[in-house]
mmCIF file of C-alpha atoms in Angstrom:
data_model
loop_
_atom_site.group_PDB
_atom_site.id
_atom_site.type_symbol
_atom_site.label_atom_id
_atom_site.label_comp_id
_atom_site.label_asym_id
_atom_site.label_seq_id
_atom_site.Cartn_x
_atom_site.Cartn_y
_atom_site.Cartn_z
ATOM 1 C CA GLU A 13 0.078 0.028 -0.157
ATOM 2 C CA ASP A 14 2.653 2.066 0.937
ATOM 3 C CA GLU A 15 4.729 1.480 -2.299
ATOM 4 C CA GLU A 16 0.786 2.403 -4.315
ATOM 5 C CA GLU A 17 0.479 5.609 -2.222
ATOM 6 C CA ASP A 18 4.104 6.521 -3.094
ATOM 7 C CA GLY A 19 3.667 5.933 -7.021
ATOM 8 C CA GLU A 20 0.620 7.658 -6.824
ATOM 9 C CA GLU A 21 2.044 10.463 -4.978
ATOM 10 C CA GLY A 22 5.351 10.914 -7.724
ATOM 11 C CA SER A 23 2.599 10.483 -10.854
ATOM 12 C CA GLY A 24 1.011 13.222 -9.581
ATOM 13 C CA HIS A 25 3.835 15.326 -8.817
ATOM 14 C CA THR A 26 4.767 15.027 -12.550
ATOM 15 C CA ARG A 27 1.069 15.851 -13.691
ATOM 16 C CA SER A 28 1.936 19.131 -11.536
ATOM 17 C CA LEU A 29 5.392 19.695 -12.920
ATOM 18 C CA LEU A 30 4.104 19.394 -16.480
ATOM 19 C CA TRP A 31 1.077 21.470 -15.772
ATOM 20 C CA ASP A 32 3.288 24.498 -14.504
ATOM 21 C CA GLU A 33 5.602 24.135 -17.401
ATOM 22 C CA LEU A 34 2.798 24.093 -19.948
ATOM 23 C CA PRO A 35 2.448 27.846 -20.294
ATOM 24 C CA ASP A 36 6.533 28.851 -20.051
ATOM 25 C CA TRP A 37 6.390 26.240 -23.528
ATOM 26 C CA GLY A 38 3.374 27.316 -24.809
ATOM 27 C CA LEU A 39 4.956 31.282 -24.790
ATOM 28 C CA SER A 40 8.074 29.991 -26.202
ATOM 29 C CA LEU A 41 6.549 28.384 -28.633
ATOM 30 C CA VAL A 42 4.670 31.297 -30.144
ATOM 31 C CA ALA A 43 8.178 33.389 -29.846
ATOM 32 C CA GLY A 44 10.006 30.602 -31.703
ATOM 33 C CA LEU A 45 6.614 30.775 -34.586
ATOM 34 C CA SER A 46 7.235 34.218 -34.720
ATOM 35 C CA CYS A 47 10.364 34.508 -35.902
ATOM 36 C CA CYS A 48 9.461 31.475 -38.545
ATOM 37 C CA GLU A 49 9.956 34.217 -41.334
ATOM 38 C CA ARG A 50 11.617 34.435 -44.655
ATOM 39 C CA LEU A 51 15.197 34.011 -44.706
ATOM 40 C CA ALA A 52 16.774 37.228 -44.254
ATOM 41 C CA GLU A 53 20.324 37.085 -42.922
ATOM 42 C CA GLN A 54 22.751 38.435 -44.763
ATOM 43 C CA ASP A 55 25.869 35.822 -44.263
ATOM 44 C CA ILE A 56 23.881 32.580 -43.718
ATOM 45 C CA TRP A 57 24.963 31.493 -47.186
ATOM 46 C CA TRP A 58 28.361 32.201 -46.919
ATOM 47 C CA GLN A 59 27.997 30.561 -43.458
ATOM 48 C CA ILE A 60 26.768 27.074 -45.521
ATOM 49 C CA ARG A 61 29.589 27.247 -47.921
ATOM 50 C CA LEU A 62 32.075 27.064 -45.108
ATOM 51 C CA GLY A 63 29.958 24.298 -43.178
ATOM 52 C CA ASP A 64 30.161 22.782 -46.754
ATOM 53 C CA ASP A 65 33.398 22.583 -46.835
ATOM 54 C CA MET A 66 34.078 20.826 -43.603
ATOM 55 C CA LEU A 67 31.699 18.188 -44.530
ATOM 56 C CA ALA A 68 33.195 17.453 -47.672
ATOM 57 C CA GLY A 69 35.933 16.332 -45.452
ATOM 58 C CA LEU A 70 38.377 20.008 -46.529
ATOM 59 C CA PRO A 71 39.930 21.211 -43.439
ATOM 60 C CA LEU A 72 39.148 24.584 -41.724
ATOM 61 C CA PRO A 73 38.613 27.364 -44.559
ATOM 62 C CA LYS A 74 41.575 29.542 -44.706
ATOM 63 C CA TYR A 75 40.568 31.762 -47.894
ATOM 64 C CA GLU A 76 37.641 33.149 -48.710
ATOM 65 C CA SER A 77 37.511 32.527 -52.796
ATOM 66 C CA TRP A 78 33.579 32.033 -53.692
ATOM 67 C CA THR A 79 32.764 35.856 -53.214
ATOM 68 C CA TYR A 80 33.348 38.497 -55.617
ATOM 69 C CA THR A 81 34.079 40.527 -52.526
ATOM 70 C CA SER A 82 36.933 38.505 -51.495
ATOM 71 C CA THR A 83 40.270 40.093 -50.559
ATOM 72 C CA HIS A 84 42.264 36.797 -50.216
ATOM 73 C CA VAL A 85 43.580 37.993 -47.036
ATOM 74 C CA PRO A 86 43.882 34.801 -44.556
ATOM 75 C CA PHE A 87 41.311 34.198 -41.984
ATOM 76 C CA HIS A 88 40.501 32.239 -38.803
ATOM 77 C CA ASN A 89 37.167 30.284 -38.866
ATOM 78 C CA HIS A 90 36.412 30.810 -34.819
ATOM 79 C CA TRP A 91 32.488 29.241 -35.882
ATOM 80 C CA PRO A 92 33.197 25.988 -37.121
ATOM 81 C CA ILE A 93 30.331 24.545 -35.414
ATOM 82 C CA SER A 94 27.790 26.533 -35.944
ATOM 83 C CA SER A 95 29.185 26.540 -39.970
ATOM 84 C CA LEU A 96 28.591 22.847 -39.587
ATOM 85 C CA ILE A 97 24.957 22.612 -38.342
ATOM 86 C CA PHE A 98 23.802 25.396 -40.362
ATOM 87 C CA ALA A 99 25.296 23.654 -43.623
ATOM 88 C CA LEU A 100 23.606 20.264 -42.334
ATOM 89 C CA THR A 101 20.556 21.986 -41.696
ATOM 90 C CA HIS A 102 20.509 23.313 -45.300
ATOM 91 C CA SER A 103 21.783 19.780 -46.474
ATOM 92 C CA LEU A 104 18.814 17.523 -45.158
ATOM 93 C CA PHE A 105 16.056 20.025 -45.169
ATOM 94 C CA SER A 106 16.842 23.036 -47.121
ATOM 95 C CA VAL A 107 15.573 26.335 -46.891
ATOM 96 C CA PRO A 108 12.661 25.486 -44.468
ATOM 97 C CA GLY A 109 14.384 23.866 -42.383
ATOM 98 C CA LEU A 110 16.401 26.842 -41.551
ATOM 99 C CA VAL A 111 13.628 28.503 -41.154
ATOM 100 C CA VAL A 112 12.363 25.849 -38.675
ATOM 101 C CA LEU A 113 16.384 25.805 -37.027
ATOM 102 C CA ARG A 114 15.575 30.172 -36.389
ATOM 103 C CA GLY A 115 12.498 29.221 -35.064
ATOM 104 C CA VAL A 116 13.977 26.560 -32.487
ATOM 105 C CA LEU A 117 16.980 28.623 -31.489
ATOM 106 C CA CYS A 118 14.328 31.671 -30.999
ATOM 107 C CA CYS A 119 11.966 29.102 -28.820
ATOM 108 C CA LEU A 120 14.921 27.722 -26.975
ATOM 109 C CA PHE A 121 15.737 31.715 -26.333
ATOM 110 C CA PHE A 122 12.501 32.523 -24.836
ATOM 111 C CA ARG A 123 12.173 29.878 -22.543
ATOM 112 C CA LEU A 124 15.463 30.329 -21.239
ATOM 113 C CA LEU A 125 14.580 33.883 -20.062
ATOM 114 C CA LEU A 126 11.464 32.761 -18.343
ATOM 115 C CA ALA A 127 13.701 30.081 -16.645
ATOM 116 C CA LEU A 128 15.869 33.008 -15.149
ATOM 117 C CA ARG A 129 13.320 34.202 -12.392
ATOM 118 C CA PRO A 130 10.851 31.150 -12.143
ATOM 119 C CA ARG A 131 9.225 32.707 -9.141
ATOM 120 C CA CYS A 132 9.179 36.208 -10.144
ATOM 121 C CA ARG A 133 6.103 37.335 -10.843
ATOM 122 C CA LEU A 134 6.827 40.194 -13.942
ATOM 123 C CA ARG A 135 8.717 37.157 -15.565
ATOM 124 C CA TYR A 136 6.088 37.002 -18.393
ATOM 125 C CA PRO A 137 6.101 40.960 -19.366
ATOM 126 C CA LEU A 138 10.280 41.057 -18.669
ATOM 127 C CA ALA A 139 10.984 38.124 -21.183
ATOM 128 C CA GLY A 140 8.551 40.065 -23.915
ATOM 129 C CA PHE A 141 10.025 42.813 -23.328
ATOM 130 C CA ALA A 142 13.657 41.088 -23.747
ATOM 131 C CA PHE A 143 12.884 39.336 -26.754
ATOM 132 C CA ALA A 144 10.947 42.131 -28.470
ATOM 133 C CA VAL A 145 14.502 44.311 -27.957
ATOM 134 C CA ALA A 146 17.042 41.262 -29.105
ATOM 135 C CA ARG A 147 14.514 39.886 -31.935
ATOM 136 C CA HIS A 148 15.989 41.724 -34.323
ATOM 137 C CA ARG A 149 19.108 40.051 -34.075
ATOM 138 C CA LEU A 150 18.049 37.108 -33.598
ATOM 139 C CA GLN A 151 18.745 35.470 -37.077
ATOM 140 C CA LEU A 152 20.918 32.624 -38.616
ATOM 141 C CA ARG A 153 24.010 33.979 -37.166
ATOM 142 C CA PRO A 154 26.757 32.151 -34.924
ATOM 143 C CA GLU A 155 26.512 34.980 -32.319
ATOM 144 C CA THR A 156 22.817 33.363 -31.464
ATOM 145 C CA PHE A 157 24.453 30.430 -30.089
ATOM 146 C CA CYS A 158 26.574 32.497 -28.017
ATOM 147 C CA VAL A 159 23.733 34.058 -26.440
ATOM 148 C CA LEU A 160 21.430 30.826 -25.501
ATOM 149 C CA VAL A 161 24.943 29.294 -24.365
ATOM 150 C CA PHE A 162 25.659 32.052 -21.946
ATOM 151 C CA LEU A 163 21.905 32.488 -20.861
ATOM 152 C CA VAL A 164 22.613 28.417 -19.987
ATOM 153 C CA LEU A 165 25.753 29.711 -18.067
ATOM 154 C CA PHE A 166 23.007 31.742 -15.750
ATOM 155 C CA LEU A 167 21.314 28.649 -15.030
ATOM 156 C CA LEU A 168 24.287 26.346 -13.663
ATOM 157 C CA PRO A 169 23.540 24.775 -10.343
ATOM 158 C CA ARG A 170 24.587 26.198 -7.684
ATOM 159 C CA PRO A 171 24.786 24.973 -3.573
ATOM 160 C CA ARG A 172 21.419 26.240 -1.726
ATOM 161 C CA GLY A 173 21.862 29.940 -0.409
ATOM 162 C CA SER A 174 24.946 31.154 -2.516
ATOM 163 C CA PRO A 175 24.914 34.157 -3.949
ATOM 164 C CA THR A 176 24.993 35.274 -7.260
ATOM 165 C CA LEU A 177 28.714 36.537 -7.246
ATOM 166 C CA ARG A 178 31.222 33.945 -5.751
ATOM 167 C CA LEU A 179 34.374 34.704 -4.684
ATOM 168 C CA PHE A 180 34.965 31.050 -4.701
ATOM 169 C CA PRO A 181 33.083 28.718 -6.872
ATOM 170 C CA THR A 182 32.288 25.201 -6.332
ATOM 171 C CA PRO A 183 34.809 22.984 -8.800
ATOM 172 C CA SER A 184 31.348 21.432 -10.674
ATOM 173 C CA LEU A 185 30.765 25.378 -11.316
ATOM 174 C CA VAL A 186 34.270 25.852 -12.926
ATOM 175 C CA VAL A 187 34.156 23.047 -14.950
ATOM 176 C CA SER A 188 30.488 24.014 -16.351
ATOM 177 C CA ALA A 189 31.656 27.507 -17.014
ATOM 178 C CA PHE A 190 35.054 26.880 -18.575
ATOM 179 C CA LEU A 191 32.866 23.743 -20.779
ATOM 180 C CA CYS A 192 30.133 26.943 -21.804
ATOM 181 C CA VAL A 193 32.917 29.501 -22.818
ATOM 182 C CA THR A 194 34.976 26.368 -24.725
ATOM 183 C CA LEU A 195 31.760 25.987 -26.793
ATOM 184 C CA VAL A 196 31.013 29.211 -27.407
ATOM 185 C CA THR A 197 34.457 29.636 -28.538
ATOM 186 C CA ASN A 198 34.200 27.469 -31.089
ATOM 187 C CA THR A 199 30.849 29.010 -32.486
ATOM 188 C CA HIS A 200 31.655 32.535 -32.680
ATOM 189 C CA PHE A 201 34.598 35.101 -31.672
ATOM 190 C CA GLY A 202 32.121 37.229 -29.701
ATOM 191 C CA MET A 203 32.519 35.560 -27.054
ATOM 192 C CA VAL A 204 35.762 37.922 -26.019
ATOM 193 C CA PRO A 205 33.448 40.339 -24.192
ATOM 194 C CA PHE A 206 31.409 37.844 -22.130
ATOM 195 C CA ILE A 207 34.807 36.155 -20.690
ATOM 196 C CA GLY A 208 34.089 38.533 -17.436
ATOM 197 C CA LEU A 209 30.687 37.633 -17.010
ATOM 198 C CA GLY A 210 31.477 34.297 -17.540
ATOM 199 C CA SER A 211 33.779 34.705 -14.496
ATOM 200 C CA CYS A 212 31.235 36.895 -12.323
ATOM 201 C CA ILE A 213 28.757 34.295 -12.607
#
């Protein structure tokens, strides 16, 4: 009987969690759908070309030779992960897949905004305001992945009762932050201004 009661309590708790998450994911889905528009990114095809070369087994490109504005000056590809994601999505699902990918990224962005302050009564209007301000930059660009990863930094687990700013962070927090920064470093060079932010978190 005790096991049956524990099972009923567990299932009830799960249903309660799912019901509580429903508004957050519903609004996030609406935000994502609002971004499923016609592609207007200026450099998406340039990114896809980089990714196509890597998918073809070629080394990281050092010269840009496929655009009429090419200066043939060597460059370092700081964003191989995002280029591969764009190229793989395009090769599998063509342009509609890219539109859906942008919607998914915007959906995750809004959901992570809501997760920053789960008990705040104003989190819905605040998240909506932040989303509206950032929406014009939430495109299929490498820095969009950076924004998502740095939001995850704020959500890394901390010991109960610990302040946001820690002089001596726990080892697990250091490792998690390091992995996030490493991921962003290989996604876009826009991580540079956020190194101080990551150290404070």
